[in-house]
Every structure is written in structure tokens, then in C-alpha cells.
């Protein structure tokens, strides 16, 4: 079995490679060549942590495995480590034997950012120039860096539950050569052509009234029953896309709109269908599009497999008899 420690992964995988892996696996899901297993996601009653498992099987690429981990909200302040902690396990689909164990923290940030940037590439207006960011935690910086690769943004506007975290996000925008402004949610919705929300909220911050015609939203924080980043009424006004429909309506942003009877399961479309050309995607510049990024196990497995291949090739993977 190969072990690829968290400490070496930043030297092995790039955001571009992560994007390619995620875009490809979304297409494989939509064509029926890959599928995700049901998610286990629980509040464990210790440290306010959410812990779970996401797995799947890509038959075309013969990638089988799972990611174990979750969100420990006290980590950063109490221990100086990031709140999201995870590990990816890969298995040989021919034998069931453990094949690799890969640090999942950076991979989670990269694949989450890749997913939102895939949605921007395929769904945002071509003339999108202002990027709105809701959330300023660890993953927001990855989101910002990935987003600017797919539209020529000229400005970043941002809002966060804790405003004192926004200056650091502003530093990332400055590194990318973009002006940055901390704004109200009303101003953010009025200015932004693309909005990325990446919070762990259990109540909506962005309201239907905040969002103007033609906006593309990537809602990346809702991956657990009860979580919510945007008002359910907004989904009824938009065309909704997702990574995995079953997750979207049960643990994703669409769970609330479906529960309230505002949309049906049939109103939620796979982003992979747009990638494969089976769905036209955005139909006009006035249309509001939403990508409900719930985070699927196949994303993690695709990026982890790419990391293992590179690590073995470069001789930095650790081989153990297991």
C-alpha cells in the first residue's frame, strides 16, 4: 500500500490538474460511468464536530475508495490547525485490498475550488467581471484563486459573518491583482456577476432579494442536513445544477427548496450533463444559475488518484506492507 502524507501533497498536485480531474469525473457521473455511494455525515457529540464518509466507484478509471473526515470548528483557534480534516483511502477494485492512503486536507480544498470553477466555466456569463465572495475562511482563498482562471474578473467584493477575517482575503485578491471591497450583502448582490458562498452556516445569509438577473452562484458550503447558505426562494427563481442530484436534495442547498415544495427533484440538473453537452446550461444572459456543490466522494478519489500516480513516479510515496 502507498502512503502519501499531507506534507508532500502541495508539491505534487496543481489547481489545474485538480480542475481537470473534477471536470472529467463530473462528466463520467453524468454518463453513468461513475457513481457515488450514500453519504454518512453525523454530528458526533464531541468538539461540535461533523464527521462522515464519502465514497464511490469510477468504473471507467477503475478508481474505488472513500474519504473519511469532517469539520472541527474549534481547531483553528484552539490548536492552530485547519478546521477541515480528512484522509482519502483508495482500494484495488479487482481484489478489494487497500491500495493507498492519502492526506485529504489540501485535496479537499483543491477539489472544492475546482468544482466551483468548473461551474463558472460552464455556467457564468461570458462578460462576468465582478466576483462576490461570501465567507472568508481557509477554503475561500482556494475558491478565489480558482475562480479567476475562468473569467476576466476586474474586482472582488466580499462579505463574512466575521468581518475581521476579510482583510486576509483581500490580501489574496491583491496577489491576483484585483481590487477588493468589503461590502454589505445587499451591495454584494447588486454588484457581483458571480457569487461563491463558502460558509458552514445553518441559516441563509444571501436572500432572494439580494440577487440580480444574470448572476451565477456557486453554493459550496452546504453538505449536511440542516445547513443552508441562500434563501430557498432563490432556487425557485434560478436554474439549479449540482454535482450529485441525490445529495443536493438531501444534504445540499436544494434540500430546503425541495422540502418547501418550491422545486422538485427534476428541477435539479447534473453539471456533468452540461460538460457532456446533454444539457445546454445557461440559456440567456438574464438567467440566474446556481451550482449546488455538495462535494462528492468521486471528486476526492479522482484527485487523490492523480496524487498517488505522481507521488509514485517521483519516488515520494511511502510503500508499506499492509
mmCIF file of C-alpha atoms in Angstrom:
data_model
loop_
_atom_site.group_PDB
_atom_site.id
_atom_site.type_symbol
_atom_site.label_atom_id
_atom_site.label_comp_id
_atom_site.label_asym_id
_atom_site.label_seq_id
_atom_site.Cartn_x
_atom_site.Cartn_y
_atom_site.Cartn_z
ATOM 1 C CA UNK A 1 0.000 0.000 0.000
ATOM 2 C CA UNK A 2 1.169 3.510 -0.789
ATOM 3 C CA UNK A 3 1.027 6.338 1.749
ATOM 4 C CA UNK A 4 1.177 9.941 0.560
ATOM 5 C CA UNK A 5 1.468 12.268 3.584
ATOM 6 C CA UNK A 6 -0.267 15.621 3.734
ATOM 7 C CA UNK A 7 3.125 17.349 3.969
ATOM 8 C CA UNK A 8 4.191 16.486 0.402
ATOM 9 C CA UNK A 9 0.933 16.951 -1.483
ATOM 10 C CA UNK A 10 1.381 20.675 -2.196
ATOM 11 C CA UNK A 11 4.455 19.768 -4.266
ATOM 12 C CA UNK A 12 2.577 17.160 -6.307
ATOM 13 C CA UNK A 13 -0.811 18.451 -7.424
ATOM 14 C CA UNK A 14 -1.731 21.749 -9.059
ATOM 15 C CA UNK A 15 -5.078 23.568 -9.175
ATOM 16 C CA UNK A 16 -5.111 22.954 -12.937
ATOM 17 C CA UNK A 17 -4.700 19.189 -12.500
ATOM 18 C CA UNK A 18 -7.408 19.220 -9.828
ATOM 19 C CA UNK A 19 -9.748 21.078 -12.193
ATOM 20 C CA UNK A 20 -9.172 18.539 -14.968
ATOM 21 C CA UNK A 21 -9.787 15.593 -12.610
ATOM 22 C CA UNK A 22 -13.014 17.077 -11.228
ATOM 23 C CA UNK A 23 -14.387 18.156 -14.618
ATOM 24 C CA UNK A 24 -13.683 14.684 -16.003
ATOM 25 C CA UNK A 25 -15.334 12.839 -13.114
ATOM 26 C CA UNK A 26 -18.439 15.063 -13.273
ATOM 27 C CA UNK A 27 -18.754 14.069 -16.921
ATOM 28 C CA UNK A 28 -18.288 10.389 -16.059
ATOM 29 C CA UNK A 29 -21.021 10.637 -13.411
ATOM 30 C CA UNK A 30 -23.479 12.140 -15.873
ATOM 31 C CA UNK A 31 -22.750 9.468 -18.482
ATOM 32 C CA UNK A 32 -23.241 6.684 -15.937
ATOM 33 C CA UNK A 33 -19.619 5.542 -15.894
ATOM 34 C CA UNK A 34 -19.088 6.543 -12.241
ATOM 35 C CA UNK A 35 -21.309 6.707 -9.202
ATOM 36 C CA UNK A 36 -21.154 7.836 -5.574
ATOM 37 C CA UNK A 37 -22.130 5.831 -2.524
ATOM 38 C CA UNK A 38 -24.629 7.186 0.026
ATOM 39 C CA UNK A 39 -23.017 9.724 2.346
ATOM 40 C CA UNK A 40 -22.636 9.178 6.083
ATOM 41 C CA UNK A 41 -22.492 12.541 7.861
ATOM 42 C CA UNK A 42 -23.048 12.889 11.597
ATOM 43 C CA UNK A 43 -22.629 15.288 14.493
ATOM 44 C CA UNK A 44 -20.568 13.111 16.831
ATOM 45 C CA UNK A 45 -21.369 14.965 20.049
ATOM 46 C CA UNK A 46 -17.739 15.888 20.727
ATOM 47 C CA UNK A 47 -15.959 19.178 19.946
ATOM 48 C CA UNK A 48 -19.054 20.226 17.941
ATOM 49 C CA UNK A 49 -17.586 18.127 15.133
ATOM 50 C CA UNK A 50 -19.276 16.866 11.976
ATOM 51 C CA UNK A 51 -17.752 13.597 10.779
ATOM 52 C CA UNK A 52 -18.543 11.289 7.885
ATOM 53 C CA UNK A 53 -17.643 9.220 4.866
ATOM 54 C CA UNK A 54 -17.946 9.893 1.143
ATOM 55 C CA UNK A 55 -17.073 7.201 -1.363
ATOM 56 C CA UNK A 56 -17.681 5.965 -4.865
ATOM 57 C CA UNK A 57 -16.516 3.927 -7.843
ATOM 58 C CA UNK A 58 -15.372 5.166 -11.229
ATOM 59 C CA UNK A 59 -15.723 2.136 -13.475
ATOM 60 C CA UNK A 60 -14.073 3.785 -16.450
ATOM 61 C CA UNK A 61 -10.978 4.765 -14.466
ATOM 62 C CA UNK A 62 -11.126 1.834 -12.029
ATOM 63 C CA UNK A 63 -10.899 4.123 -9.012
ATOM 64 C CA UNK A 64 -12.568 2.863 -5.822
ATOM 65 C CA UNK A 65 -12.417 4.337 -2.340
ATOM 66 C CA UNK A 66 -13.659 6.780 0.258
ATOM 67 C CA UNK A 67 -12.803 9.929 2.147
ATOM 68 C CA UNK A 68 -13.178 9.945 5.925
ATOM 69 C CA UNK A 69 -13.241 13.223 7.823
ATOM 70 C CA UNK A 70 -15.217 16.325 8.529
ATOM 71 C CA UNK A 71 -15.308 19.686 10.245
ATOM 72 C CA UNK A 72 -13.902 20.500 13.698
ATOM 73 C CA UNK A 73 -14.899 24.141 14.303
ATOM 74 C CA UNK A 74 -12.554 24.669 17.271
ATOM 75 C CA UNK A 75 -9.345 23.544 15.576
ATOM 76 C CA UNK A 76 -8.011 26.835 14.266
ATOM 77 C CA UNK A 77 -8.465 28.842 17.443
ATOM 78 C CA UNK A 78 -7.636 26.104 19.955
ATOM 79 C CA UNK A 79 -4.945 24.130 18.118
ATOM 80 C CA UNK A 80 -3.703 26.225 15.217
ATOM 81 C CA UNK A 81 -4.715 23.661 12.603
ATOM 82 C CA UNK A 82 -7.415 23.965 9.948
ATOM 83 C CA UNK A 83 -10.996 23.066 10.825
ATOM 84 C CA UNK A 84 -11.482 20.655 7.910
ATOM 85 C CA UNK A 85 -9.636 17.371 8.488
ATOM 86 C CA UNK A 86 -9.794 14.330 6.214
ATOM 87 C CA UNK A 87 -7.980 11.315 4.758
ATOM 88 C CA UNK A 88 -8.622 9.520 1.453
ATOM 89 C CA UNK A 89 -8.397 5.725 1.146
ATOM 90 C CA UNK A 90 -8.123 4.002 -2.239
ATOM 91 C CA UNK A 91 -8.760 0.300 -2.840
ATOM 92 C CA UNK A 92 -7.951 -2.123 -5.662
ATOM 93 C CA UNK A 93 -11.327 -2.732 -7.364
ATOM 94 C CA UNK A 94 -10.164 -6.164 -8.566
ATOM 95 C CA UNK A 95 -9.249 -7.531 -5.139
ATOM 96 C CA UNK A 96 -10.604 -5.143 -2.501
ATOM 97 C CA UNK A 97 -7.148 -4.728 -0.979
ATOM 98 C CA UNK A 98 -6.122 -1.321 0.395
ATOM 99 C CA UNK A 99 -4.145 0.465 -2.296
ATOM 100 C CA UNK A 100 -3.307 3.912 -0.900
ATOM 101 C CA UNK A 101 -3.828 6.320 1.995
ATOM 102 C CA UNK A 102 -3.605 9.985 1.077
ATOM 103 C CA UNK A 103 -3.751 13.150 3.185
ATOM 104 C CA UNK A 104 -7.061 14.793 2.340
ATOM 105 C CA UNK A 105 -6.901 18.342 3.691
ATOM 106 C CA UNK A 106 -5.303 20.145 0.756
ATOM 107 C CA UNK A 107 -7.083 17.809 -1.663
ATOM 108 C CA UNK A 108 -10.441 18.798 -0.171
ATOM 109 C CA UNK A 109 -9.694 22.486 -0.624
ATOM 110 C CA UNK A 110 -8.434 21.973 -4.181
ATOM 111 C CA UNK A 111 -11.304 19.762 -5.324
ATOM 112 C CA UNK A 112 -13.906 22.069 -3.746
ATOM 113 C CA UNK A 113 -12.399 25.062 -5.506
ATOM 114 C CA UNK A 114 -12.145 23.060 -8.722
ATOM 115 C CA UNK A 115 -15.856 22.207 -8.558
ATOM 116 C CA UNK A 116 -16.960 25.833 -8.270
ATOM 117 C CA UNK A 117 -14.574 26.871 -11.032
ATOM 118 C CA UNK A 118 -15.968 24.117 -13.274
ATOM 119 C CA UNK A 119 -19.410 25.655 -12.720
ATOM 120 C CA UNK A 120 -18.092 29.138 -13.516
ATOM 121 C CA UNK A 121 -16.506 27.890 -16.741
ATOM 122 C CA UNK A 122 -19.715 26.244 -17.929
ATOM 123 C CA UNK A 123 -22.473 28.442 -16.452
ATOM 124 C CA UNK A 124 -21.332 32.018 -15.741
ATOM 125 C CA UNK A 125 -21.942 34.790 -18.268
ATOM 126 C CA UNK A 126 -19.007 35.347 -20.587
ATOM 127 C CA UNK A 127 -18.951 39.040 -19.642
ATOM 128 C CA UNK A 128 -18.805 38.412 -15.877
ATOM 129 C CA UNK A 129 -16.436 40.973 -14.344
ATOM 130 C CA UNK A 130 -17.219 41.235 -10.600
ATOM 131 C CA UNK A 131 -16.734 38.273 -8.269
ATOM 132 C CA UNK A 132 -18.615 38.163 -4.975
ATOM 133 C CA UNK A 133 -17.295 36.087 -2.072
ATOM 134 C CA UNK A 134 -19.444 35.073 0.910
ATOM 135 C CA UNK A 135 -17.139 33.551 3.500
ATOM 136 C CA UNK A 136 -13.508 34.287 4.315
ATOM 137 C CA UNK A 137 -12.267 31.089 5.919
ATOM 138 C CA UNK A 138 -9.471 28.743 4.844
ATOM 139 C CA UNK A 139 -11.206 27.477 1.701
ATOM 140 C CA UNK A 140 -12.240 30.911 0.443
ATOM 141 C CA UNK A 141 -8.681 31.631 -0.698
ATOM 142 C CA UNK A 142 -8.613 28.478 -2.834
ATOM 143 C CA UNK A 143 -12.018 29.412 -4.247
ATOM 144 C CA UNK A 144 -10.848 32.889 -5.208
ATOM 145 C CA UNK A 145 -7.654 31.675 -6.873
ATOM 146 C CA UNK A 146 -9.514 29.031 -8.876
ATOM 147 C CA UNK A 147 -12.371 31.320 -9.943
ATOM 148 C CA UNK A 148 -10.185 33.935 -11.619
ATOM 149 C CA UNK A 149 -8.821 31.364 -14.085
ATOM 150 C CA UNK A 150 -12.138 31.139 -15.931
ATOM 151 C CA UNK A 151 -13.427 34.710 -16.266
ATOM 152 C CA UNK A 152 -11.550 38.027 -16.578
ATOM 153 C CA UNK A 153 -12.716 39.401 -13.238
ATOM 154 C CA UNK A 154 -11.859 43.030 -12.554
ATOM 155 C CA UNK A 155 -12.963 43.316 -8.916
ATOM 156 C CA UNK A 156 -13.756 41.230 -5.827
ATOM 157 C CA UNK A 157 -16.474 42.183 -3.339
ATOM 158 C CA UNK A 158 -16.858 40.172 -0.141
ATOM 159 C CA UNK A 159 -18.913 39.648 2.995
ATOM 160 C CA UNK A 160 -18.274 37.413 6.002
ATOM 161 C CA UNK A 161 -20.012 36.625 9.282
ATOM 162 C CA UNK A 162 -16.780 37.702 10.993
ATOM 163 C CA UNK A 163 -15.660 40.914 9.201
ATOM 164 C CA UNK A 164 -12.222 40.828 10.833
ATOM 165 C CA UNK A 165 -11.319 37.891 8.548
ATOM 166 C CA UNK A 166 -11.931 39.847 5.337
ATOM 167 C CA UNK A 167 -8.584 41.705 5.151
ATOM 168 C CA UNK A 168 -6.732 38.423 4.717
ATOM 169 C CA UNK A 169 -8.980 37.528 1.782
ATOM 170 C CA UNK A 170 -8.246 40.989 0.458
ATOM 171 C CA UNK A 171 -4.537 40.118 0.505
ATOM 172 C CA UNK A 172 -5.227 37.125 -1.731
ATOM 173 C CA UNK A 173 -7.173 39.347 -4.121
ATOM 174 C CA UNK A 174 -4.241 41.782 -4.159
ATOM 175 C CA UNK A 175 -1.868 38.932 -5.014
ATOM 176 C CA UNK A 176 -4.090 38.281 -8.032
ATOM 177 C CA UNK A 177 -4.027 41.959 -8.991
ATOM 178 C CA UNK A 178 -7.685 42.563 -8.183
ATOM 179 C CA UNK A 179 -9.262 45.458 -6.234
ATOM 180 C CA UNK A 180 -11.083 44.229 -3.130
ATOM 181 C CA UNK A 181 -14.001 45.733 -1.229
ATOM 182 C CA UNK A 182 -15.798 44.563 1.927
ATOM 183 C CA UNK A 183 -19.495 45.231 1.357
ATOM 184 C CA UNK A 184 -22.964 44.500 2.705
ATOM 185 C CA UNK A 185 -24.870 41.517 1.320
ATOM 186 C CA UNK A 186 -27.184 43.934 -0.481
ATOM 187 C CA UNK A 187 -24.239 45.610 -2.216
ATOM 188 C CA UNK A 188 -22.594 42.284 -2.955
ATOM 189 C CA UNK A 189 -25.698 41.011 -4.728
ATOM 190 C CA UNK A 190 -26.091 44.255 -6.654
ATOM 191 C CA UNK A 191 -22.503 44.278 -7.917
ATOM 192 C CA UNK A 192 -21.499 40.653 -8.391
ATOM 193 C CA UNK A 193 -21.862 38.755 -11.670
ATOM 194 C CA UNK A 194 -20.621 35.569 -9.985
ATOM 195 C CA UNK A 195 -21.090 34.762 -6.289
ATOM 196 C CA UNK A 196 -19.277 31.998 -4.402
ATOM 197 C CA UNK A 197 -20.599 31.142 -0.954
ATOM 198 C CA UNK A 198 -18.302 29.014 1.180
ATOM 199 C CA UNK A 199 -19.577 29.025 4.771
ATOM 200 C CA UNK A 200 -20.723 26.445 7.315
ATOM 201 C CA UNK A 201 -23.995 28.205 8.074
ATOM 202 C CA UNK A 202 -27.258 26.637 9.208
ATOM 203 C CA UNK A 203 -29.294 29.699 8.227
ATOM 204 C CA UNK A 204 -29.283 31.629 4.928
ATOM 205 C CA UNK A 205 -27.245 34.800 4.632
ATOM 206 C CA UNK A 206 -27.867 35.595 0.960
ATOM 207 C CA UNK A 207 -31.535 36.331 0.274
ATOM 208 C CA UNK A 208 -33.529 36.096 -2.927
ATOM 209 C CA UNK A 209 -33.960 39.880 -2.963
ATOM 210 C CA UNK A 210 -30.179 40.377 -2.922
ATOM 211 C CA UNK A 211 -29.535 38.622 -6.245
ATOM 212 C CA UNK A 212 -29.937 40.315 -9.645
ATOM 213 C CA UNK A 213 -30.677 38.801 -13.044
ATOM 214 C CA UNK A 214 -27.829 37.079 -14.847
ATOM 215 C CA UNK A 215 -25.913 36.109 -11.717
ATOM 216 C CA UNK A 216 -24.210 32.748 -11.390
ATOM 217 C CA UNK A 217 -23.906 31.371 -7.854
ATOM 218 C CA UNK A 218 -21.694 28.559 -6.636
ATOM 219 C CA UNK A 219 -23.008 27.440 -3.240
ATOM 220 C CA UNK A 220 -20.166 25.358 -1.839
ATOM 221 C CA UNK A 221 -20.738 25.155 1.914
ATOM 222 C CA UNK A 222 -23.907 23.085 2.341
ATOM 223 C CA UNK A 223 -23.053 19.399 2.641
ATOM 224 C CA UNK A 224 -25.042 18.313 5.709
ATOM 225 C CA UNK A 225 -28.716 18.067 6.586
ATOM 226 C CA UNK A 226 -29.823 21.414 8.027
ATOM 227 C CA UNK A 227 -27.038 23.558 6.570
ATOM 228 C CA UNK A 228 -28.120 26.477 4.381
ATOM 229 C CA UNK A 229 -26.353 29.419 2.731
ATOM 230 C CA UNK A 230 -29.008 31.018 0.493
ATOM 231 C CA UNK A 231 -32.740 31.597 0.803
ATOM 232 C CA UNK A 232 -34.780 28.715 -0.642
ATOM 233 C CA UNK A 233 -36.860 31.105 -2.762
ATOM 234 C CA UNK A 234 -33.741 31.946 -4.764
ATOM 235 C CA UNK A 235 -33.531 28.376 -6.063
ATOM 236 C CA UNK A 236 -37.102 28.647 -7.357
ATOM 237 C CA UNK A 237 -36.058 31.712 -9.403
ATOM 238 C CA UNK A 238 -32.941 30.049 -10.811
ATOM 239 C CA UNK A 239 -31.891 27.088 -12.929
ATOM 240 C CA UNK A 240 -30.220 24.717 -10.474
ATOM 241 C CA UNK A 241 -27.251 22.460 -11.229
ATOM 242 C CA UNK A 242 -25.321 20.180 -8.907
ATOM 243 C CA UNK A 243 -22.618 17.567 -8.681
ATOM 244 C CA UNK A 244 -24.951 14.778 -7.453
ATOM 245 C CA UNK A 245 -28.745 15.195 -7.513
ATOM 246 C CA UNK A 246 -29.403 12.735 -4.671
ATOM 247 C CA UNK A 247 -27.053 14.653 -2.387
ATOM 248 C CA UNK A 248 -28.323 18.045 -3.494
ATOM 249 C CA UNK A 249 -31.907 17.328 -2.478
ATOM 250 C CA UNK A 250 -30.996 15.550 0.771
ATOM 251 C CA UNK A 251 -27.937 17.315 2.225
ATOM 252 C CA UNK A 252 -27.202 20.121 -0.235
ATOM 253 C CA UNK A 253 -28.564 23.602 -0.771
ATOM 254 C CA UNK A 254 -31.599 22.242 -2.647
ATOM 255 C CA UNK A 255 -32.823 20.295 0.401
ATOM 256 C CA UNK A 256 -34.710 23.326 1.719
ATOM 257 C CA UNK A 257 -36.335 24.364 -1.567
ATOM 258 C CA UNK A 258 -37.471 20.777 -2.155
ATOM 259 C CA UNK A 259 -38.792 20.440 1.408
ATOM 260 C CA UNK A 260 -40.775 23.669 0.997
ATOM 261 C CA UNK A 261 -42.215 22.496 -2.322
ATOM 262 C CA UNK A 262 -40.565 25.332 -4.257
ATOM 263 C CA UNK A 263 -38.741 22.994 -6.646
ATOM 264 C CA UNK A 264 -38.822 19.261 -7.411
ATOM 265 C CA UNK A 265 -36.007 16.758 -7.824
ATOM 266 C CA UNK A 266 -36.495 17.005 -11.599
ATOM 267 C CA UNK A 267 -35.602 20.703 -11.410
ATOM 268 C CA UNK A 268 -32.042 19.896 -10.283
ATOM 269 C CA UNK A 269 -29.613 19.065 -13.104
ATOM 270 C CA UNK A 270 -26.171 17.445 -13.135
ATOM 271 C CA UNK A 271 -23.330 19.768 -14.076
ATOM 272 C CA UNK A 272 -21.837 16.770 -15.876
ATOM 273 C CA UNK A 273 -24.692 16.891 -18.385
ATOM 274 C CA UNK A 274 -23.587 20.423 -19.329
ATOM 275 C CA UNK A 275 -19.971 19.272 -19.608
ATOM 276 C CA UNK A 276 -21.018 16.372 -21.861
ATOM 277 C CA UNK A 277 -23.293 18.563 -23.996
ATOM 278 C CA UNK A 278 -26.508 16.797 -22.927
ATOM 279 C CA UNK A 279 -27.828 19.972 -21.231
ATOM 280 C CA UNK A 280 -27.459 23.446 -22.780
ATOM 281 C CA UNK A 281 -26.585 25.097 -19.455
ATOM 282 C CA UNK A 282 -27.266 28.841 -19.296
ATOM 283 C CA UNK A 283 -29.950 29.806 -21.809
ATOM 284 C CA UNK A 284 -29.681 33.616 -21.612
ATOM 285 C CA UNK A 285 -27.695 36.429 -20.049
ATOM 286 C CA UNK A 286 -30.689 37.233 -17.828
ATOM 287 C CA UNK A 287 -30.976 33.758 -16.352
ATOM 288 C CA UNK A 288 -29.838 33.094 -12.788
ATOM 289 C CA UNK A 289 -27.860 29.866 -12.471
ATOM 290 C CA UNK A 290 -26.946 28.082 -9.259
ATOM 291 C CA UNK A 291 -24.403 25.333 -8.743
ATOM 292 C CA UNK A 292 -25.120 23.375 -5.567
ATOM 293 C CA UNK A 293 -21.696 21.937 -4.758
ATOM 294 C CA UNK A 294 -22.381 19.252 -2.160
ATOM 295 C CA UNK A 295 -18.979 17.609 -2.510
ATOM 296 C CA UNK A 296 -18.996 14.064 -3.838
ATOM 297 C CA UNK A 297 -16.642 11.251 -2.965
ATOM 298 C CA UNK A 298 -15.629 10.776 -6.590
ATOM 299 C CA UNK A 299 -14.086 14.268 -6.601
ATOM 300 C CA UNK A 300 -11.769 13.278 -3.773
ATOM 301 C CA UNK A 301 -10.926 9.932 -5.318
ATOM 302 C CA UNK A 302 -10.110 11.414 -8.725
ATOM 303 C CA UNK A 303 -7.718 13.993 -7.280
ATOM 304 C CA UNK A 304 -6.236 11.501 -4.804
ATOM 305 C CA UNK A 305 -5.514 9.000 -7.570
ATOM 306 C CA UNK A 306 -3.731 11.713 -9.541
ATOM 307 C CA UNK A 307 -1.636 12.498 -6.456
ATOM 308 C CA UNK A 308 -0.704 8.835 -5.916
ATOM 309 C CA UNK A 309 0.363 8.424 -9.540
ATOM 310 C CA UNK A 310 2.604 11.491 -9.345
ATOM 311 C CA UNK A 311 3.993 10.549 -5.913
ATOM 312 C CA UNK A 312 4.941 7.047 -7.065
ATOM 313 C CA UNK A 313 6.518 8.419 -10.233
ATOM 314 C CA UNK A 314 8.572 10.949 -8.236
ATOM 315 C CA UNK A 315 9.549 8.452 -5.573
ATOM 316 C CA UNK A 316 7.999 10.326 -2.653
ATOM 317 C CA UNK A 317 5.213 7.848 -1.874
ATOM 318 C CA UNK A 318 5.858 5.578 1.104
ATOM 319 C CA UNK A 319 5.293 1.865 0.440
ATOM 320 C CA UNK A 320 4.199 -0.332 3.351
ATOM 321 C CA UNK A 321 3.271 -3.997 3.611
ATOM 322 C CA UNK A 322 -0.370 -3.914 4.680
#
